[in-house]
PDB file of C-alpha atoms in Angstrom:
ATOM      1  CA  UNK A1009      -7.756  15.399  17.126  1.00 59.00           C
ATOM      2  CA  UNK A1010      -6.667  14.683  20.648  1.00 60.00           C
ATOM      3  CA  UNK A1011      -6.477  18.154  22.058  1.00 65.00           C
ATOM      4  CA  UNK A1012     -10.265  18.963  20.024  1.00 63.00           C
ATOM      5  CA  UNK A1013     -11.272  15.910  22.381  1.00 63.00           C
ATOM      6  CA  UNK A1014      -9.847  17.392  25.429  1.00 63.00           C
ATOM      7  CA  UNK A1015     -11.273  20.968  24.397  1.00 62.00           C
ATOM      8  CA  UNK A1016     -14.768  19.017  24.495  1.00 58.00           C
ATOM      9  CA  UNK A1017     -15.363  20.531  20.540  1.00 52.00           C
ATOM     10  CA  UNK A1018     -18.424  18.433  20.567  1.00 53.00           C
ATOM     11  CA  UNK A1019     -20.973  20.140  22.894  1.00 54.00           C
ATOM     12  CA  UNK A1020     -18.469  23.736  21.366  1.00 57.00           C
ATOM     13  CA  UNK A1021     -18.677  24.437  17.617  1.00 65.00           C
ATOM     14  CA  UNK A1022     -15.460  23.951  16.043  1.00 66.00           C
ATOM     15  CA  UNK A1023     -15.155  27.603  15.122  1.00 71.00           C
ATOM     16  CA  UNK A1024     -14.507  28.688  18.887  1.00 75.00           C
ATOM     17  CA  UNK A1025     -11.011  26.571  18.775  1.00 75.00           C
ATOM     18  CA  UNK A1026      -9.545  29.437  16.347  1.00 77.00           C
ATOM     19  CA  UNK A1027     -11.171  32.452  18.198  1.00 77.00           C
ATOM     20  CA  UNK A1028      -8.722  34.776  18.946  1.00 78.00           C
ATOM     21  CA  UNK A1029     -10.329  35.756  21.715  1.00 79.00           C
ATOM     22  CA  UNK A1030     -12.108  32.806  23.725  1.00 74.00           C
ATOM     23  CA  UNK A1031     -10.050  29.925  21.722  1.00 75.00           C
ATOM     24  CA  UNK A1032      -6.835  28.346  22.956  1.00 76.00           C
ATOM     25  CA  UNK A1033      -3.456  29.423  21.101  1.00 77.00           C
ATOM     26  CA  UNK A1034      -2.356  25.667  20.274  1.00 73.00           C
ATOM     27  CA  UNK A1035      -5.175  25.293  18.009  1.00 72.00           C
ATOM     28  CA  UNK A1036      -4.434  28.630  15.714  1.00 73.00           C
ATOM     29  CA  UNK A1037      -0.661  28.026  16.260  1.00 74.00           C
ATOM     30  CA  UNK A1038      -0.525  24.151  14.843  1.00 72.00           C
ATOM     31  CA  UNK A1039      -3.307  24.355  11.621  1.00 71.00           C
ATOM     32  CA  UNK A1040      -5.796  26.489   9.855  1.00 73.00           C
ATOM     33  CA  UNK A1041      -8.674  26.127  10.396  1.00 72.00           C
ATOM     34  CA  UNK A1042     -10.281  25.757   6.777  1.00 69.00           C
ATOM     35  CA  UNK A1043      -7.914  22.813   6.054  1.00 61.00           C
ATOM     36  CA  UNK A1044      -8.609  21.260   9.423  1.00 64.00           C
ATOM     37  CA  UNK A1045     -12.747  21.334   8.190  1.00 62.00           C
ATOM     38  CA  UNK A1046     -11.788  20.557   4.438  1.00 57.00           C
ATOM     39  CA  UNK A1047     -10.279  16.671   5.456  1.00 54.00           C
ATOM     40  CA  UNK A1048      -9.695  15.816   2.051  1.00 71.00           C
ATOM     41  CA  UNK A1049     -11.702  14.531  -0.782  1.00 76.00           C
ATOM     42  CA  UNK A1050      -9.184  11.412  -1.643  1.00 85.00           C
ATOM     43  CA  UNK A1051      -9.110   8.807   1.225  1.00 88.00           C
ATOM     44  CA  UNK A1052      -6.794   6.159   2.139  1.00 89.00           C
ATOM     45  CA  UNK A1053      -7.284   2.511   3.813  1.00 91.00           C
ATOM     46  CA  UNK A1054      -4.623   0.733   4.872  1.00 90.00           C
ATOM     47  CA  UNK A1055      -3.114  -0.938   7.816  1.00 89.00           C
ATOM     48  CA  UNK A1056       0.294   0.174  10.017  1.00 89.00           C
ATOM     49  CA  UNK A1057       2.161  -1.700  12.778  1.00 89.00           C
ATOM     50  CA  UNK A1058       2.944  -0.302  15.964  1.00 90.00           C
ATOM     51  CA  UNK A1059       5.588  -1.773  18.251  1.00 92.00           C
ATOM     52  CA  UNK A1060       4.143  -2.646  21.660  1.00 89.00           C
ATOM     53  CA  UNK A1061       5.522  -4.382  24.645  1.00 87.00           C
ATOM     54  CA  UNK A1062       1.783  -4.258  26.046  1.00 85.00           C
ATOM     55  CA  UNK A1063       0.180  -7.605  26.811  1.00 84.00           C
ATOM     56  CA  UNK A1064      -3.198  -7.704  25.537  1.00 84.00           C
ATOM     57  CA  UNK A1065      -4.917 -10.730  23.717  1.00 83.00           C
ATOM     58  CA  UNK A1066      -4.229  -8.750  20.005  1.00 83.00           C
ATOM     59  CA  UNK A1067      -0.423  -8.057  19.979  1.00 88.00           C
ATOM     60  CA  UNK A1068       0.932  -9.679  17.058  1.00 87.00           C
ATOM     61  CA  UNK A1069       4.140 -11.934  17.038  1.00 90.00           C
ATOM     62  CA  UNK A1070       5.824 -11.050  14.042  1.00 89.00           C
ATOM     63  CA  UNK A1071       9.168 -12.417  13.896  1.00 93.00           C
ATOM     64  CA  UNK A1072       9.945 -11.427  10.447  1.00 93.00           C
ATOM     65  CA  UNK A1073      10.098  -7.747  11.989  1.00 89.00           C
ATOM     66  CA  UNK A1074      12.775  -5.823  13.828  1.00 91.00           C
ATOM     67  CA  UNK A1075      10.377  -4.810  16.636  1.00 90.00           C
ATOM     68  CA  UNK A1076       8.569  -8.508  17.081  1.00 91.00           C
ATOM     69  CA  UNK A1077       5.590  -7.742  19.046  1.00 92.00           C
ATOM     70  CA  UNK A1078       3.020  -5.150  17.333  1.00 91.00           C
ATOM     71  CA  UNK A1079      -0.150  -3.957  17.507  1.00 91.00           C
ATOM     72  CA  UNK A1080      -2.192  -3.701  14.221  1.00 89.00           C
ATOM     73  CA  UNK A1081      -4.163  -1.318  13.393  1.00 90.00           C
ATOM     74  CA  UNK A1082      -6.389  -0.044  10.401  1.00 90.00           C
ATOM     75  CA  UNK A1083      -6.426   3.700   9.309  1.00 91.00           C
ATOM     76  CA  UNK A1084      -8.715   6.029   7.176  1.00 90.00           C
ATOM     77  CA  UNK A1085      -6.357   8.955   6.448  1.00 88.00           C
ATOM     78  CA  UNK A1086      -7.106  12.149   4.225  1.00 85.00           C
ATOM     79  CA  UNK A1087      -4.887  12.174   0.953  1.00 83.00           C
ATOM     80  CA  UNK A1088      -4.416  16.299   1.357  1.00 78.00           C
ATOM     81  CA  UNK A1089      -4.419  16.787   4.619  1.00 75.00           C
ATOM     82  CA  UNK A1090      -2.494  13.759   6.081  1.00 79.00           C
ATOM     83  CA  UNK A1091      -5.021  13.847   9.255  1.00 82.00           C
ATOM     84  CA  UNK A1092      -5.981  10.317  10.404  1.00 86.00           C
ATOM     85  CA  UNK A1093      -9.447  10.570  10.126  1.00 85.00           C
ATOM     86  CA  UNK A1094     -10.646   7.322  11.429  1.00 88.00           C
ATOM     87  CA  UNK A1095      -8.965   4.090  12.441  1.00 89.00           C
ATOM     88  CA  UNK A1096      -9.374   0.752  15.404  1.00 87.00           C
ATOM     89  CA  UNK A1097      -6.978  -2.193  16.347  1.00 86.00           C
ATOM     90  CA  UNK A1098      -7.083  -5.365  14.644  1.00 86.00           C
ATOM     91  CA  UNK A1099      -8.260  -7.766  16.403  1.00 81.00           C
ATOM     92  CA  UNK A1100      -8.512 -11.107  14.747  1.00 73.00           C
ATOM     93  CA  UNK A1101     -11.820 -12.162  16.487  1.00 71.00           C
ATOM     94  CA  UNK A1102     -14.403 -10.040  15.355  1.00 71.00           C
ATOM     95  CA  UNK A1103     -17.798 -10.407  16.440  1.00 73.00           C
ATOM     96  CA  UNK A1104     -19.537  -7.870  14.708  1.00 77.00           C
ATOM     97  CA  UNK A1105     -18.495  -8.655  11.169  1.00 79.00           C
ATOM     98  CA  UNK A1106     -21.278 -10.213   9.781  1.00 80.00           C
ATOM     99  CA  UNK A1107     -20.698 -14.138   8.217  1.00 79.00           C
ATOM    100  CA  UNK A1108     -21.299 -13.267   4.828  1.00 80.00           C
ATOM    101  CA  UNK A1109     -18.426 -10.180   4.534  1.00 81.00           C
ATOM    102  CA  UNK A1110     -14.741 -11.079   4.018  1.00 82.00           C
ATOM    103  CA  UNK A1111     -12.183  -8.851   6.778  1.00 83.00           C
ATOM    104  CA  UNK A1112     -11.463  -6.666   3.853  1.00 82.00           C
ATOM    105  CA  UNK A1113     -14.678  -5.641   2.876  1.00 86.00           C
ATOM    106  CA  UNK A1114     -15.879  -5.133   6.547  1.00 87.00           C
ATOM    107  CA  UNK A1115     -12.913  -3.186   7.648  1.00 87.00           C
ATOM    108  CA  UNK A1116     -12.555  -0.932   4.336  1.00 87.00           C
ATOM    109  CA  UNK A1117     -16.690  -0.247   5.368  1.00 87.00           C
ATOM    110  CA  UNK A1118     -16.145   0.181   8.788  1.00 87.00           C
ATOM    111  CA  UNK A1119     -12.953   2.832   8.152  1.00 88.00           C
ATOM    112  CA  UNK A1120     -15.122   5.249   5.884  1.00 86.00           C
ATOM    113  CA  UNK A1121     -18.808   4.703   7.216  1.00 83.00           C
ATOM    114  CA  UNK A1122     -18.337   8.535   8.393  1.00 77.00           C
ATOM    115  CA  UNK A1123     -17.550   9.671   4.365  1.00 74.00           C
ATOM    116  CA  UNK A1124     -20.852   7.673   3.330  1.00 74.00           C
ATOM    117  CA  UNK A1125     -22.705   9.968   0.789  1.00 69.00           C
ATOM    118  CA  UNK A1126     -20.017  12.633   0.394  1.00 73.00           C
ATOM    119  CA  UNK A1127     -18.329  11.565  -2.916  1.00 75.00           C
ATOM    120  CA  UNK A1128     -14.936  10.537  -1.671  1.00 80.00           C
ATOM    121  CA  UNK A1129     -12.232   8.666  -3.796  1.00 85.00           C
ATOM    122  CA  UNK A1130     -11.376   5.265  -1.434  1.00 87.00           C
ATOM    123  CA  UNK A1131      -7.481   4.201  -2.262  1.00 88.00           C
ATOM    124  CA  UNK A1132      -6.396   1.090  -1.131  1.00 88.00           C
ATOM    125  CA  UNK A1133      -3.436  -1.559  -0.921  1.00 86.00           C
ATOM    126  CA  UNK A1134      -4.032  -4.783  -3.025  1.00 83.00           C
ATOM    127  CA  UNK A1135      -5.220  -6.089   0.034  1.00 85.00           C
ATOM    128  CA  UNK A1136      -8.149  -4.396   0.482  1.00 84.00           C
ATOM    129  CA  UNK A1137      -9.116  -4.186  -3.580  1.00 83.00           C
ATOM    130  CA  UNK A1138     -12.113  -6.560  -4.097  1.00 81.00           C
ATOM    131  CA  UNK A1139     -14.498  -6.041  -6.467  1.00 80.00           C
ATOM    132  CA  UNK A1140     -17.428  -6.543  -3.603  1.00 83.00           C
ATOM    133  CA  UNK A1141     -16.272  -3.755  -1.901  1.00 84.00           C
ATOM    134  CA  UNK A1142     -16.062  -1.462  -5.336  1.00 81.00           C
ATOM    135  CA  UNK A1143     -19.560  -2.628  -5.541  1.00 83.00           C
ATOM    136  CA  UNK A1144     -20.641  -1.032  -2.237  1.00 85.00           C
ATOM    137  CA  UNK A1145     -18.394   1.785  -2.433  1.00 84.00           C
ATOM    138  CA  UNK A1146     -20.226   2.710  -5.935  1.00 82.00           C
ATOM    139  CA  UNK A1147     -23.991   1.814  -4.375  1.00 84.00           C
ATOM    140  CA  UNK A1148     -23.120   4.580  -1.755  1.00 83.00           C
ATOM    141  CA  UNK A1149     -21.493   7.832  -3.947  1.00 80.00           C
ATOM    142  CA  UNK A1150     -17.740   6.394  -3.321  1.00 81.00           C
ATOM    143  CA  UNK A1151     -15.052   5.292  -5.526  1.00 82.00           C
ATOM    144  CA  UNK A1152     -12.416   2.669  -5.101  1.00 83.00           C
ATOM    145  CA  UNK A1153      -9.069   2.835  -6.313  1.00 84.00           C
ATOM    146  CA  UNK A1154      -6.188  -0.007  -5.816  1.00 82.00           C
ATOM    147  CA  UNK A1155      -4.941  -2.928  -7.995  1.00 78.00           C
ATOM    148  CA  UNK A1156      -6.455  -5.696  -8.265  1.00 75.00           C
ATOM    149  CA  UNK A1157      -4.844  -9.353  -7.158  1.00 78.00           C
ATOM    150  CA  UNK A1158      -4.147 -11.726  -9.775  1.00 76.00           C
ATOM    151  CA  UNK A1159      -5.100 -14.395  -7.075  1.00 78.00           C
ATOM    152  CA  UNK A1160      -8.819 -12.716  -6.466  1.00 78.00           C
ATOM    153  CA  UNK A1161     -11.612 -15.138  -7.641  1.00 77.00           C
ATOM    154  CA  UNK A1162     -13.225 -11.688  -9.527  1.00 73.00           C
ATOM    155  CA  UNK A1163     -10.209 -11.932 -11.793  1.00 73.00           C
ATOM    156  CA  UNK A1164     -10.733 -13.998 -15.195  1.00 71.00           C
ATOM    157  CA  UNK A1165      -8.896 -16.896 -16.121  1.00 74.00           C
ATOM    158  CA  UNK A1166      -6.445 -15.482 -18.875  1.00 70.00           C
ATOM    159  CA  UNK A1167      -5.391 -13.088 -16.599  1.00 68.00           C
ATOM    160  CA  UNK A1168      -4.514 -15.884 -13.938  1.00 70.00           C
ATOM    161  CA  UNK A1169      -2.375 -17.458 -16.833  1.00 70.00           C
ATOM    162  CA  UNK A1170      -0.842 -14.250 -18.640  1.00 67.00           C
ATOM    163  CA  UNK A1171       2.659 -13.425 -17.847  1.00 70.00           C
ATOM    164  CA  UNK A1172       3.376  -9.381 -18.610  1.00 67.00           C
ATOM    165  CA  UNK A1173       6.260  -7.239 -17.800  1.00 68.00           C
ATOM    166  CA  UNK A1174       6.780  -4.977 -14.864  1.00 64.00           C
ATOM    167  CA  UNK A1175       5.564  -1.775 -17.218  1.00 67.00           C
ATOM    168  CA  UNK A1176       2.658  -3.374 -18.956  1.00 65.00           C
ATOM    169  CA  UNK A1177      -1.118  -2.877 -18.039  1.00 63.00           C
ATOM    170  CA  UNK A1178      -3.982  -4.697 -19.427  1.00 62.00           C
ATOM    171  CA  UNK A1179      -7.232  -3.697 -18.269  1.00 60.00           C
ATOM    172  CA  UNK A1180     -10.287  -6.026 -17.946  1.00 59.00           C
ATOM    173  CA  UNK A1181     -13.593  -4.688 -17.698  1.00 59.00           C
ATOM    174  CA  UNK A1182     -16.812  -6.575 -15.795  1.00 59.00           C
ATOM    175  CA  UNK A1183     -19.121  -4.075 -16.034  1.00 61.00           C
ATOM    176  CA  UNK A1184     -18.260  -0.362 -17.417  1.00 58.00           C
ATOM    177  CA  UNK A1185     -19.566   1.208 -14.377  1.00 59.00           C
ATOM    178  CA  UNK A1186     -16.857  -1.291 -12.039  1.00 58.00           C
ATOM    179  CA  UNK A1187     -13.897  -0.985 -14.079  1.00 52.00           C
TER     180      UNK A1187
END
């Protein structure tokens, strides 16, 4: 994705980066080109944590961690392909989320706002599993995949109270197009 930047592949069509001819050997040498275009039909959000001795207002002390300082940040990556296709640095003080969306639901929105329309299966941590976002995700041709909390204010009471075992799965349905 880097080297496509440096290239300048957007005022070039993508197909000139493979050319034999005009088309730098790195490109043809590293990936095909058809998987590079496919990026995957199931998508990932979730965060990772980068060490960072930088000093800017967002690294994270962590002390629970062998590397103490880190940088957040959260990721879109393709399922097949293993590209990250999307991703920014957390930064606690967001000004652009609006008031009425929880960090979750903006970030998961934010992270995938390029696969809007396309069909694509979202998979997420429990973190980012709300059924909000499944709502949203749904409205727009997306999918959500990710278990759900026992915490979350969606879930119902019985399952707040239920203790199961480690291999047991009960499902709970809201609405049959949600669940």
């Amino acid at each position: 994705m880097y080297a496509i930047g440096l290239y300048g592949a957007k005022s070039s069509p993508l197909n000139t980066l493979w050319s034999t001819v005009w088309g730098p050997p790195f490109f043809s040498q590293t990936t095909a080109r058809d998987r590079f275009k496919q990026k995957g039909v199931n998508l990932t959000v979730d965060d990772q944590l980068l060490p960072s001795k930088a000093r800017c207002p967002f690294t994270q002390y962590i002390p629970s961690k062998p590397d103490k300082f880190l940088i957040k940040f959260w990721l879109l990556v393709s399922v097949d392909s293993k590209y990250v296709l999307n991703g920014f640095p957390y930064t606690a003080a967001d000004s652009e989320r609006p008031a009425d969306q929880s960090v979750h639901e903006y970030v998961a929105m934010q992270l995938t706002q390029p696969s809007l329309g396309k069909g694509r299966n979202v998979t997420t941590s429990s973190y980012f599993c709300i059924v909000k976002l499944c709502e949203r995700l749904k409205s727009q041709s997306r999918s959500l995949v990710g278990t759900l909390r026992r915490d979350r204010v969606e879930m119902p009471p019985t399952a707040k109270l239920e203790k199961q075992n480690l291999d047991s799965t009960i499902l709970y349905r809201k609405d049959k197009d949600i669940f």
